[in-house]
Coordinates of C-alpha atoms in Angstrom, one line a residue:
X1 CA 21.2 -26.0 79.7
X2 CA 23.4 -23.1 80.9
X3 CA 24.1 -20.9 83.9
X4 CA 22.4 -18.2 81.9
X5 CA 22.6 -15.5 84.7
X6 CA 25.6 -16.7 86.7
X7 CA 29.0 -15.1 86.4
X8 CA 32.1 -17.2 86.9
X9 CA 32.6 -15.6 90.3
X10 CA 29.0 -16.6 91.4
X11 CA 29.6 -20.1 90.1
X12 CA 32.9 -20.4 92.1
X13 CA 31.1 -19.1 95.2
X14 CA 28.5 -21.9 94.7
X15 CA 31.2 -24.5 94.6
X16 CA 31.6 -25.0 90.8
X17 CA 34.9 -25.6 89.0
X18 CA 35.1 -22.7 86.6
X19 CA 37.5 -21.0 84.3
X20 CA 38.0 -17.3 84.5
X21 CA 39.1 -17.1 80.9
X22 CA 37.3 -15.0 78.3
X23 CA 36.1 -18.1 76.5
X24 CA 32.4 -18.7 76.6
X25 CA 31.3 -20.5 79.8
X26 CA 30.2 -24.0 79.4
X27 CA 27.7 -25.9 81.6
X28 CA 29.5 -27.6 84.5
X29 CA 28.1 -31.1 84.3
X30 CA 30.3 -32.3 87.2
X31 CA 28.7 -29.7 89.5
X32 CA 25.2 -30.7 88.4
X33 CA 25.7 -34.4 89.2
X34 CA 28.1 -34.4 92.1
X35 CA 27.5 -31.3 94.3
X36 CA 24.9 -30.7 96.9
X37 CA 24.6 -28.2 99.7
X38 CA 24.3 -29.6 103.2
X39 CA 22.0 -27.8 105.5
X40 CA 21.6 -30.2 108.4
X41 CA 24.5 -28.7 110.3
X42 CA 23.1 -25.1 110.2
X43 CA 21.5 -23.0 112.9
X44 CA 18.9 -20.8 111.3
X45 CA 17.8 -17.4 112.6
X46 CA 14.6 -15.9 111.3
X47 CA 14.4 -12.1 110.9
X48 CA 11.5 -9.8 110.2
X49 CA 13.5 -7.1 108.4
X50 CA 11.4 -4.2 109.4
X51 CA 11.5 -5.2 113.1
X52 CA 15.2 -6.1 113.5
X53 CA 17.2 -2.9 113.4
X54 CA 16.9 0.6 111.8
X55 CA 20.4 0.9 110.3
X56 CA 19.6 4.0 108.2
X57 CA 16.8 6.2 109.4
X58 CA 17.0 8.5 106.4
X59 CA 14.9 6.0 104.4
X60 CA 12.1 5.6 106.9
X61 CA 9.4 8.0 105.5
X62 CA 9.6 6.3 102.1
X63 CA 7.5 7.2 99.0
X64 CA 4.4 7.4 101.2
X65 CA 5.1 8.6 104.7
X66 CA 1.7 7.4 105.9
X67 CA 3.0 3.9 105.9
X68 CA 5.7 4.7 108.5
X69 CA 5.1 5.1 112.3
X70 CA 7.9 6.9 114.1
X71 CA 6.2 6.3 117.5
X72 CA 6.0 2.5 116.9
X73 CA 2.4 2.4 118.2
X74 CA 0.8 1.2 115.0
X75 CA 1.8 -2.4 114.7
X76 CA 0.8 -2.7 111.1
X77 CA 3.0 0.1 109.8
X78 CA 6.7 0.2 109.0
X79 CA 9.0 0.8 112.0
X80 CA 12.3 1.3 110.1
X81 CA 14.3 -1.9 110.0
X82 CA 16.4 -2.3 106.9
X83 CA 19.2 -4.2 105.2
X84 CA 21.8 -2.0 106.7
X85 CA 20.5 -2.9 110.2
X86 CA 21.0 -6.6 109.4
X87 CA 24.6 -5.9 108.1
X88 CA 25.3 -4.0 111.3
X89 CA 24.4 -7.0 113.5
X90 CA 26.0 -9.9 111.5
X91 CA 28.9 -10.1 114.0
X92 CA 26.4 -10.3 116.8
X93 CA 24.7 -13.2 115.0
X94 CA 28.0 -14.9 114.1
X95 CA 29.1 -14.9 117.8
X96 CA 25.7 -16.3 118.8
X97 CA 26.4 -19.3 116.5
X98 CA 24.0 -18.4 113.8
X99 CA 25.1 -20.0 110.5
X100 CA 22.0 -19.3 108.3
X101 CA 19.9 -16.2 108.2
X102 CA 16.2 -16.5 107.0
X103 CA 15.1 -13.0 106.0
X104 CA 11.5 -12.0 105.5
X105 CA 10.6 -11.1 101.8
X106 CA 12.7 -8.3 100.4
X107 CA 10.6 -7.8 97.2
X108 CA 9.1 -4.4 96.4
X109 CA 5.7 -4.0 98.0
X110 CA 2.6 -1.9 97.2
X111 CA 2.9 1.5 98.8
X112 CA -0.6 1.8 100.3
X113 CA -2.4 1.0 103.5
X114 CA -5.2 -1.5 104.0
X115 CA -7.1 -0.8 107.2
X116 CA -4.1 0.9 108.7
X117 CA -1.8 -2.0 107.7
X118 CA 1.2 -1.7 105.5
X119 CA 3.0 -4.6 103.9
X120 CA 5.9 -4.5 106.4
X121 CA 5.8 -8.3 106.4
X122 CA 6.7 -8.5 102.8
X123 CA 3.9 -10.7 101.4
X124 CA 2.1 -8.1 99.2
X125 CA 4.6 -8.1 96.3
X126 CA 4.5 -5.5 93.6
X127 CA 7.7 -6.4 91.7
X128 CA 9.6 -9.7 92.2
X129 CA 12.7 -8.2 90.4
X130 CA 13.0 -5.2 92.7
X131 CA 13.9 -4.7 96.4
X132 CA 11.6 -2.8 98.8
X133 CA 13.1 0.7 98.7
X134 CA 12.3 1.1 102.4
X135 CA 15.1 -1.4 103.1
X136 CA 17.7 0.5 101.1
X137 CA 19.6 3.7 101.5
X138 CA 17.7 6.8 100.6
X139 CA 17.7 7.2 96.8
X140 CA 19.5 3.9 96.1
X141 CA 18.4 2.1 92.9
X142 CA 16.1 -0.8 93.8
X143 CA 16.3 -2.9 90.6
X144 CA 18.1 -6.1 91.4
X145 CA 20.4 -5.5 88.4
X146 CA 21.6 -2.2 89.9
X147 CA 21.1 -2.4 93.7
X148 CA 24.2 -3.1 95.8
X149 CA 22.8 -3.4 99.3
X150 CA 21.9 -7.0 98.9
X151 CA 25.3 -7.8 97.5
X152 CA 26.9 -6.1 100.5
X153 CA 24.8 -8.2 102.9
X154 CA 25.5 -11.5 101.1
X155 CA 29.3 -10.8 100.8
X156 CA 29.6 -9.9 104.5
X157 CA 27.4 -12.8 105.7
X158 CA 29.4 -15.3 103.5
X159 CA 32.7 -13.9 104.8
X160 CA 31.4 -14.8 108.4
X161 CA 30.3 -18.2 107.3
X162 CA 26.6 -17.2 107.4
X163 CA 24.3 -18.4 104.6
X164 CA 21.4 -16.3 103.4
X165 CA 17.8 -17.7 103.1
X166 CA 15.4 -15.6 101.1
X167 CA 11.7 -15.8 101.9
X168 CA 9.6 -16.0 98.8
X169 CA 5.9 -16.3 97.9
X170 CA 4.7 -17.7 94.6
X171 CA 1.0 -18.1 95.5
X172 CA -0.1 -14.5 95.4
X173 CA 0.7 -10.8 95.0
X174 CA -1.3 -8.0 96.7
X175 CA -4.9 -7.5 98.0
X176 CA -7.1 -4.6 97.1
X177 CA -5.4 -1.5 98.4
X178 CA -6.6 2.0 97.3
X179 CA -8.7 0.4 94.6
X180 CA -5.9 -1.6 93.0
X181 CA -5.3 -5.3 93.3
X182 CA -2.7 -7.6 92.0
X183 CA -0.8 -5.0 89.9
X184 CA 2.4 -6.8 89.1
X185 CA 5.6 -5.4 87.5
X186 CA 8.6 -6.9 85.7
X187 CA 11.5 -4.7 86.9
X188 CA 9.2 -1.6 86.7
X189 CA 7.1 -2.7 83.6
X190 CA 3.4 -3.5 84.3
X191 CA 2.7 -7.0 83.2
X192 CA -0.5 -8.0 85.1
X193 CA -3.5 -6.5 86.8
X194 CA -6.2 -8.4 88.7
X195 CA -8.9 -5.9 87.6
X196 CA -7.7 -6.0 84.0
X197 CA -6.5 -9.6 83.7
X198 CA -6.4 -9.9 79.9
X199 CA -3.8 -12.7 80.0
X200 CA -5.3 -14.8 82.8
X201 CA -2.5 -14.3 85.3
X202 CA -4.9 -14.7 88.3
X203 CA -7.7 -16.9 89.5
X204 CA -10.9 -15.0 90.1
X205 CA -12.6 -17.1 92.8
X206 CA -14.1 -16.3 96.2
X207 CA -12.1 -16.4 99.5
X208 CA -11.5 -19.7 101.2
X209 CA -14.2 -20.6 103.6
X210 CA -13.6 -24.4 104.1
X211 CA -9.9 -24.9 105.0
X212 CA -10.4 -28.7 104.7
X213 CA -11.5 -28.4 101.1
X214 CA -8.4 -29.0 98.9
X215 CA -9.9 -27.4 95.8
X216 CA -10.5 -24.2 97.8
X217 CA -7.0 -24.3 99.2
X218 CA -5.5 -24.5 95.8
X219 CA -7.7 -22.1 93.7
X220 CA -9.6 -19.8 96.1
X221 CA -8.2 -16.6 97.6
X222 CA -6.6 -16.2 101.1
X223 CA -7.8 -13.0 102.8
X224 CA -8.5 -11.3 99.4
X225 CA -5.0 -11.7 98.1
X226 CA -4.7 -11.9 94.3
X227 CA -4.0 -15.6 93.6
X228 CA -1.7 -16.5 90.7
X229 CA -2.9 -18.9 88.0
X230 CA 0.1 -21.2 87.9
X231 CA -1.3 -22.9 84.7
X232 CA -0.3 -19.7 82.9
X233 CA 3.2 -20.3 81.4
X234 CA 3.9 -16.6 81.3
X235 CA 3.5 -16.4 85.0
X236 CA 5.7 -19.4 85.6
X237 CA 8.4 -18.1 83.4
X238 CA 8.3 -14.7 85.2
X239 CA 8.5 -16.1 88.7
X240 CA 11.3 -18.5 87.9
X241 CA 13.3 -15.8 86.1
X242 CA 12.8 -13.5 89.0
X243 CA 14.0 -15.9 91.7
X244 CA 17.0 -16.9 89.5
X245 CA 18.1 -13.3 89.6
X246 CA 18.1 -13.4 93.4
X247 CA 20.0 -16.7 93.4
X248 CA 22.7 -15.2 91.1
X249 CA 23.4 -12.5 93.8
X250 CA 24.4 -15.4 96.1
X251 CA 21.2 -16.4 98.0
X252 CA 21.9 -19.8 99.4
X253 CA 18.5 -21.2 100.1
X254 CA 14.8 -20.4 99.9
X255 CA 12.0 -20.4 102.4
X256 CA 8.7 -20.7 100.4
X257 CA 5.5 -19.4 101.7
X258 CA 2.0 -21.0 101.5
X259 CA 3.2 -24.1 99.6
X260 CA 0.0 -26.1 100.2
X261 CA -2.0 -23.5 98.2
X262 CA -0.4 -24.5 94.9
X263 CA -0.4 -27.9 93.2
X264 CA 2.4 -30.3 93.6
X265 CA 3.3 -30.3 89.9
X266 CA 4.0 -26.6 90.1
X267 CA 6.6 -27.0 92.9
X268 CA 8.2 -30.0 91.1
X269 CA 8.6 -27.9 88.0
X270 CA 9.6 -24.7 89.8
X271 CA 12.3 -26.4 92.0
X272 CA 13.4 -28.5 89.1
X273 CA 14.2 -25.4 87.0
X274 CA 15.8 -23.6 89.9
X275 CA 18.0 -26.6 90.8
X276 CA 19.2 -26.9 87.2
X277 CA 20.2 -23.2 87.5
X278 CA 21.7 -23.7 91.0
X279 CA 22.1 -27.4 91.7
X280 CA 23.2 -26.8 95.3
X281 CA 20.0 -25.0 96.2
X282 CA 18.3 -25.9 99.5
X283 CA 14.6 -25.1 100.0
X284 CA 11.9 -25.5 102.6
X285 CA 8.3 -24.6 102.5
X286 CA 5.5 -23.5 104.8
X287 CA 2.8 -26.1 104.8
X288 CA 0.7 -24.3 107.4
X289 CA 0.1 -26.4 110.5
X290 CA 1.5 -29.5 108.9
X291 CA 1.4 -32.7 111.0
X292 CA 2.8 -36.1 110.1
X293 CA -0.7 -37.6 111.0
X294 CA -2.4 -35.6 108.2
X295 CA -0.7 -37.7 105.4
X296 CA -0.6 -34.8 103.0
X297 CA 2.3 -32.8 104.4
X298 CA 4.7 -35.8 104.6
X299 CA 3.8 -36.7 101.0
X300 CA 4.5 -33.1 100.0
X301 CA 7.9 -33.1 101.7
X302 CA 8.7 -36.4 100.0
X303 CA 7.6 -35.5 96.5
X304 CA 8.0 -31.7 96.0
X305 CA 11.8 -31.4 96.1
X306 CA 11.8 -29.3 99.2
X307 CA 11.7 -29.8 103.0
X308 CA 9.0 -28.2 105.2
X309 CA 8.7 -26.5 108.5
X310 CA 7.9 -29.0 111.2
X311 CA 4.6 -27.6 112.6
X312 CA 3.8 -30.9 114.2
X313 CA 6.9 -30.7 116.5
X314 CA 6.3 -27.0 117.1
X315 CA 2.9 -27.7 118.4
X316 CA 4.1 -30.5 120.7
X317 CA 6.9 -28.3 122.1
X318 CA 4.5 -25.5 122.8
X319 CA 2.0 -27.9 124.5
X320 CA 4.7 -29.6 126.6
X321 CA 7.1 -26.8 127.6
X322 CA 5.0 -23.6 127.2
X323 CA 1.6 -24.8 128.3
X324 CA 2.6 -27.7 130.6
X325 CA -0.1 -29.8 128.9
X326 CA -1.1 -33.3 130.1
X327 CA 1.2 -35.9 128.5
X328 CA 4.3 -33.7 128.8
X329 CA 7.3 -35.0 126.8
X330 CA 5.2 -37.9 125.5
X331 CA 3.6 -35.4 123.2
X332 CA 6.9 -34.6 121.7
X333 CA 8.0 -38.3 121.4
X334 CA 4.8 -39.1 119.6
X335 CA 5.9 -36.7 116.8
X336 CA 9.4 -38.3 116.6
X337 CA 7.8 -41.7 116.4
X338 CA 6.2 -40.8 113.0
X339 CA 9.5 -39.7 111.5
X340 CA 9.4 -42.8 109.2
X341 CA 6.7 -41.1 107.2
X342 CA 9.2 -38.6 105.9
X343 CA 12.1 -39.5 103.5
X344 CA 14.1 -36.7 105.0
X345 CA 13.1 -36.2 108.6
X346 CA 16.6 -35.0 109.5
X347 CA 16.0 -32.1 107.1
X348 CA 12.7 -30.9 108.6
X349 CA 13.0 -27.3 109.9
X350 CA 12.3 -27.3 113.7
X351 CA 11.0 -24.3 115.6
X352 CA 8.6 -23.4 118.4
X353 CA 7.3 -20.0 117.4
X354 CA 7.3 -17.7 114.4
X355 CA 5.6 -14.6 112.9
X356 CA 2.2 -16.3 112.6
X357 CA 1.7 -17.4 116.2
X358 CA 2.1 -16.0 119.7
X359 CA 5.7 -16.2 120.9
X360 CA 6.7 -18.8 123.4
X361 CA 7.1 -16.0 126.0
X362 CA 3.5 -14.9 125.5
X363 CA 2.3 -18.4 126.3
X364 CA 4.8 -18.8 129.2
X365 CA 6.9 -16.0 130.5
X366 CA 9.3 -18.3 132.3
X367 CA 12.7 -17.8 130.7
X368 CA 13.9 -21.1 132.0
X369 CA 11.2 -22.9 130.1
X370 CA 12.2 -21.0 126.9
X371 CA 15.8 -22.0 127.4
X372 CA 14.8 -25.7 127.6
X373 CA 12.8 -25.3 124.3
X374 CA 15.9 -23.8 122.6
X375 CA 18.1 -26.6 123.8
X376 CA 15.7 -29.2 122.6
X377 CA 15.5 -28.0 119.0
X378 CA 19.2 -27.4 118.9
X379 CA 19.9 -31.1 119.8
X380 CA 17.0 -33.1 118.4
X381 CA 16.7 -34.3 114.8
X382 CA 16.1 -31.6 112.2
X383 CA 17.4 -28.1 111.4
X384 CA 16.7 -25.6 114.2
X385 CA 15.3 -22.2 113.5
X386 CA 15.3 -19.5 116.1
X387 CA 12.8 -16.6 115.8
X388 CA 14.5 -13.2 116.2
X389 CA 14.8 -11.9 119.7
X390 CA 14.4 -15.3 121.4
X391 CA 17.9 -15.0 122.8
X392 CA 16.7 -11.7 124.4
X393 CA 13.4 -13.2 125.7
X394 CA 11.5 -10.8 123.4
X395 CA 7.7 -10.9 123.5
X396 CA 4.7 -8.6 123.7
X397 CA 1.6 -10.0 125.3
X398 CA -1.0 -7.6 123.9
X399 CA -4.0 -9.7 122.8
X400 CA -2.2 -12.8 123.9
X401 CA 0.7 -12.1 121.7
X402 CA -1.3 -12.8 118.5
X403 CA -0.2 -11.3 115.1
X404 CA 0.9 -8.6 114.9
X405 CA 2.1 -8.4 118.5
X406 CA 4.4 -11.4 117.9
X407 CA 6.5 -9.0 115.7
X408 CA 7.9 -6.5 118.2
X409 CA 10.9 -4.4 117.5
X410 CA 14.2 -5.9 118.6
X411 CA 15.2 -4.0 121.7
X412 CA 18.4 -5.5 123.2
X413 CA 21.6 -7.0 122.0
X414 CA 22.9 -8.6 125.2
X415 CA 25.5 -11.2 124.5
X416 CA 25.5 -12.5 128.0
X417 CA 22.0 -13.9 128.2
X418 CA 21.8 -17.7 129.0
X419 CA 20.1 -18.5 125.7
X420 CA 22.7 -16.4 123.7
X421 CA 25.4 -18.4 125.3
X422 CA 23.6 -21.7 124.9
X423 CA 23.1 -21.1 121.2
X424 CA 26.8 -20.3 120.7
X425 CA 27.8 -23.6 122.3
X426 CA 25.1 -25.8 120.8
X427 CA 25.7 -24.4 117.3
X428 CA 29.3 -25.5 117.6
X429 CA 28.2 -28.9 118.7
X430 CA 26.0 -29.2 115.6
X431 CA 29.1 -28.4 113.5
X432 CA 31.6 -30.8 115.1
X433 CA 29.4 -33.7 116.2
X434 CA 27.6 -35.3 113.2
X435 CA 25.5 -37.4 115.6
X436 CA 23.5 -34.2 116.3
X437 CA 23.1 -33.1 112.7
X438 CA 23.0 -36.4 110.7
X439 CA 22.3 -39.2 113.1
X440 CA 19.5 -41.2 114.5
X441 CA 17.5 -40.3 117.7
X442 CA 16.7 -42.8 120.4
X443 CA 14.6 -42.3 123.4
X444 CA 16.4 -43.4 126.6
X445 CA 14.1 -42.2 129.4
X446 CA 10.8 -40.4 129.3
X447 CA 7.9 -39.4 131.6
X448 CA 5.8 -36.3 131.6
X449 CA 8.6 -34.1 133.1
X450 CA 11.8 -35.8 132.0
X451 CA 13.1 -36.6 128.6
X452 CA 16.5 -38.2 127.8
X453 CA 17.4 -39.1 124.3
X454 CA 20.5 -40.1 122.4
X455 CA 21.8 -38.9 119.1
X456 CA 24.1 -41.4 117.4
X457 CA 26.1 -41.7 114.2
X458 CA 29.1 -44.0 113.6
X459 CA 31.2 -43.7 116.8
X460 CA 29.8 -40.3 117.7
X461 CA 27.2 -39.9 120.5
X462 CA 25.3 -37.0 122.1
X463 CA 23.2 -37.7 125.2
X464 CA 20.6 -35.0 126.1
X465 CA 18.7 -35.0 129.4
X466 CA 15.9 -32.5 130.2
X467 CA 13.9 -31.9 133.4
X468 CA 11.1 -29.4 132.9
X469 CA 9.7 -29.8 136.4
X470 CA 10.2 -27.3 139.2
X471 CA 11.6 -30.0 141.5
X472 CA 14.9 -31.9 141.7
X473 CA 14.7 -35.4 140.1
X474 CA 16.8 -38.5 140.3
X475 CA 16.7 -41.2 137.7
X476 CA 18.5 -44.4 136.7
X477 CA 19.6 -44.3 133.1
X478 CA 20.4 -47.6 131.5
X479 CA 21.9 -48.7 128.2
X480 CA 23.2 -45.2 127.3
X481 CA 25.3 -46.5 124.4
X482 CA 28.2 -44.4 125.8
X483 CA 31.6 -45.9 126.5
X484 CA 32.4 -46.2 130.2
X485 CA 34.0 -42.9 131.2
X486 CA 33.3 -39.6 132.9
X487 CA 31.4 -37.0 130.8
X488 CA 31.0 -33.3 131.3
X489 CA 27.9 -31.3 130.3
X490 CA 28.9 -28.7 127.7
X491 CA 26.4 -26.2 129.1
X492 CA 26.8 -26.6 132.9
X493 CA 30.1 -28.3 133.4
X494 CA 28.3 -31.0 135.5
X495 CA 29.6 -34.5 135.2
X496 CA 28.2 -38.0 135.0
X497 CA 30.0 -41.3 135.2
X498 CA 29.0 -44.2 132.8
X499 CA 29.6 -47.6 134.3
X500 CA 28.7 -50.7 132.2
X501 CA 26.8 -48.4 129.9
X502 CA 24.6 -47.1 132.7
X503 CA 24.3 -43.9 134.8
X504 CA 23.2 -44.5 138.4
X505 CA 21.3 -41.8 140.3
X506 CA 21.5 -39.2 137.6
X507 CA 20.7 -35.9 139.4
X508 CA 18.5 -33.5 137.4
X509 CA 18.0 -30.0 139.0
X510 CA 14.7 -28.2 138.4
X511 CA 14.3 -26.9 134.9
X512 CA 17.7 -28.2 133.8
X513 CA 19.2 -29.5 130.6
X514 CA 22.4 -31.5 130.3
X515 CA 24.2 -32.2 127.0
X516 CA 27.0 -34.8 126.9
X517 CA 29.0 -35.2 123.7
X518 CA 31.2 -38.1 122.7
X519 CA 33.4 -37.4 119.7
X520 CA 34.5 -40.1 117.2
X521 CA 36.5 -40.2 114.0
X522 CA 35.1 -38.1 111.1
X523 CA 35.0 -39.5 107.6
X524 CA 37.8 -38.1 105.5
X525 CA 38.6 -38.4 101.8
X526 CA 39.1 -36.6 98.5
X527 CA 35.4 -37.0 97.8
X528 CA 32.7 -37.8 100.4
X529 CA 29.3 -39.0 99.4
X530 CA 26.5 -38.8 101.9
X531 CA 24.3 -41.7 101.0
X532 CA 20.7 -42.1 101.9
X533 CA 18.1 -44.7 100.9
X534 CA 14.4 -44.8 101.8
X535 CA 11.6 -47.2 101.3
X536 CA 13.0 -50.4 102.7
X537 CA 11.6 -52.2 105.8
X538 CA 14.3 -53.9 108.0
X539 CA 14.2 -55.9 111.2
X540 CA 16.6 -55.9 114.1
X541 CA 19.9 -57.5 113.1
X542 CA 19.5 -56.6 109.4
X543 CA 21.6 -54.1 107.6
X544 CA 21.8 -52.2 104.3
X545 CA 25.0 -52.4 102.2
X546 CA 26.1 -50.2 99.3
X547 CA 28.1 -52.2 96.7
X548 CA 29.5 -51.2 93.4
X549 CA 32.2 -51.4 90.7
X550 CA 34.9 -49.6 92.6
X551 CA 37.3 -50.4 95.5
X552 CA 35.5 -48.2 98.0
X553 CA 32.3 -50.2 97.4
X554 CA 34.0 -53.6 97.3
X555 CA 34.1 -54.2 93.6
X556 CA 30.7 -55.9 93.9
X557 CA 31.8 -58.1 96.8
X558 CA 29.0 -57.7 99.3
X559 CA 31.3 -58.6 102.2
X560 CA 33.5 -55.6 101.3
X561 CA 30.6 -53.1 100.6
X562 CA 29.8 -50.1 102.7
X563 CA 27.4 -50.7 105.6
X564 CA 24.9 -47.8 106.2
X565 CA 23.6 -46.5 109.5
X566 CA 20.0 -47.0 110.7
X567 CA 18.2 -43.6 111.1
X568 CA 14.6 -44.6 111.4
X569 CA 12.3 -47.3 109.9
X570 CA 12.3 -45.5 106.5
X571 CA 15.9 -44.2 106.3
X572 CA 19.4 -45.6 106.2
X573 CA 22.3 -43.2 105.9
X574 CA 26.1 -43.1 105.7
X575 CA 29.2 -41.2 104.5
X576 CA 31.4 -43.0 102.0
X577 CA 35.0 -41.8 101.4
X578 CA 36.2 -42.0 97.8
X579 CA 39.9 -41.6 97.1
X580 CA 41.0 -44.0 94.4
X581 CA 37.7 -43.5 92.5
X582 CA 37.4 -39.7 93.0
X583 CA 36.8 -38.0 89.6
X584 CA 35.6 -41.2 88.0
X585 CA 32.2 -42.6 86.9
X586 CA 31.0 -45.5 89.0
X587 CA 28.0 -47.9 89.2
X588 CA 26.4 -49.0 92.5
X589 CA 23.3 -50.5 94.0
X590 CA 22.0 -51.5 97.4
X591 CA 21.5 -54.8 99.2
X592 CA 19.7 -56.0 102.3
X593 CA 21.8 -58.4 104.5
X594 CA 19.6 -60.4 106.8
X595 CA 20.6 -61.7 110.2
X596 CA 21.4 -65.1 108.7
X597 CA 23.6 -63.4 106.1
X598 CA 21.1 -64.0 103.3
X599 CA 21.5 -61.2 100.8
X600 CA 18.6 -59.6 98.9
X601 CA 19.7 -57.2 96.2
X602 CA 17.4 -54.4 95.0
X603 CA 15.7 -55.0 91.6
X604 CA 17.6 -52.6 89.4
X605 CA 20.3 -53.0 86.8
X606 CA 22.8 -50.4 88.3
X607 CA 22.8 -46.8 89.5
X608 CA 25.4 -44.6 87.9
X609 CA 27.2 -41.5 89.2
X610 CA 30.1 -39.2 88.2
X611 CA 32.2 -38.5 91.3
X612 CA 33.7 -35.1 91.8
X613 CA 37.5 -34.9 92.1
X614 CA 36.9 -33.5 95.6
X615 CA 34.1 -32.2 97.8
X616 CA 30.8 -33.5 99.2
X617 CA 27.9 -34.9 97.3
X618 CA 24.6 -36.6 98.2
X619 CA 22.8 -39.7 96.9
X620 CA 19.1 -39.9 97.9
X621 CA 17.7 -43.1 96.5
X622 CA 14.6 -45.2 96.9
X623 CA 14.8 -49.0 97.3
X624 CA 13.7 -51.0 94.3
X625 CA 11.8 -54.1 95.6
X626 CA 12.9 -57.4 94.0

């Protein structure tokens, strides 16, 4: 195993310990077994490249001028957004608190129209190893090996502390446009053609008609798109080699399209190979309209090696805050109550609109309601994702805001809007208060119009109170789990006083949100391991201990082991500081300590790990039942 495409500089950027000597690079085993990227503290911003900003209008006509609309009246055509436009607005995003940028697919697309629609969205790929020339400077080489635009974007973003997330699609290439379908290139060399498929790169099945039929979902076509045959090893080698090239440029994470339309084994192999190449890679998939109640999407999130977009929460937020549906905040809490079905509920990507559904503003033009939705996903469990323009209240209500009218051109860059300012403050909160990014979530008060919940981790706390009604409300808040003191809302400056753990006569103005933060002591050490275990059922008063053969884990003395934090009925979590054992190999296992101090150890010899000399690593384990 080698970093076959990574230069020492790329390895160093990824967190590896590397030598810059002329000697042949060796595989960094320490990096493979000890490093992991942490995404739960990020605030994601999703951009449709073509609709964000035209940074260089000289490239607009492109190879086929019929695909570009200067008037911006034809919603299916290109409107001019490009990579330079993103670079130009990175400071705007940084100041808003954005720490990760999800960019719609940059791959080279077919240069033809289908029913007056061009592939401005990026999902009709022609060549996975080339960049769409419409996003580059006029005449710039678009081969990944020669293009510099993406490098410039990644370098500037990283210098501002912004990660780059690439949107990829492995399920399909292009539909029939101008009599051609599924013509696929390897850096300019034709390797597959749906209509001359001599090497079986594609399935040749009808379009999906029954969206509940799993066989059709996996092997039939979506809207006439040429669907790859993932059983073909030539295809798998091609797609993996292509994505590795993008990762080598410095892409930090992947958003993966249409994941439920390919079998689980493919994703396990695909991500397994990519994470050998880049062990710190984070990925999340689009399991369309996933819901914890369906059983299939939680299983996918648990078994695939990637997280998923939380469509279940998105739907509940839209019903509650945009449509004012019966049930109100109970609809949202019902989703959180099922978090135990996921092994990594705190890594689900939370959102309330995107490029495939009407924007929140098209469902409800009330900007105050939108602001509440933003505050909710910025403080609840999961990793928040903001759709471009939300901070500017962007929406177009033609045809109810359905696709493509949910993809308007970005129009304003006002840094004084309430949502822009809220995002800036709440993003900082996610960075400094681990209760918000890593901790458990506990409902403290709920009715149709009011929702108060606590985020907690170690001695950190964050209390969030939301009133979506149009009237002033007064509530009694008990057992806040906050120390007795006066607290100030980081958004409004309003104060509350906690006495004996309670807040009497809490005043909630119409359509208001309060966020109260209590800071604790962060875990410090040469090496910090973020430990998570799933699959164990506990009762009130019971706890999970990590014990092992090193001082930090008590040298197998249960009473001196590390006690984890309860997150939900399926997850215990904690951060362990290693100083004396940093850089060494250790052994460990888990134990359940009952209320009567009876100890039940998991049924496993030992688990082994090589600790890095410094940095952060993650253990994600599953309880072995005695």
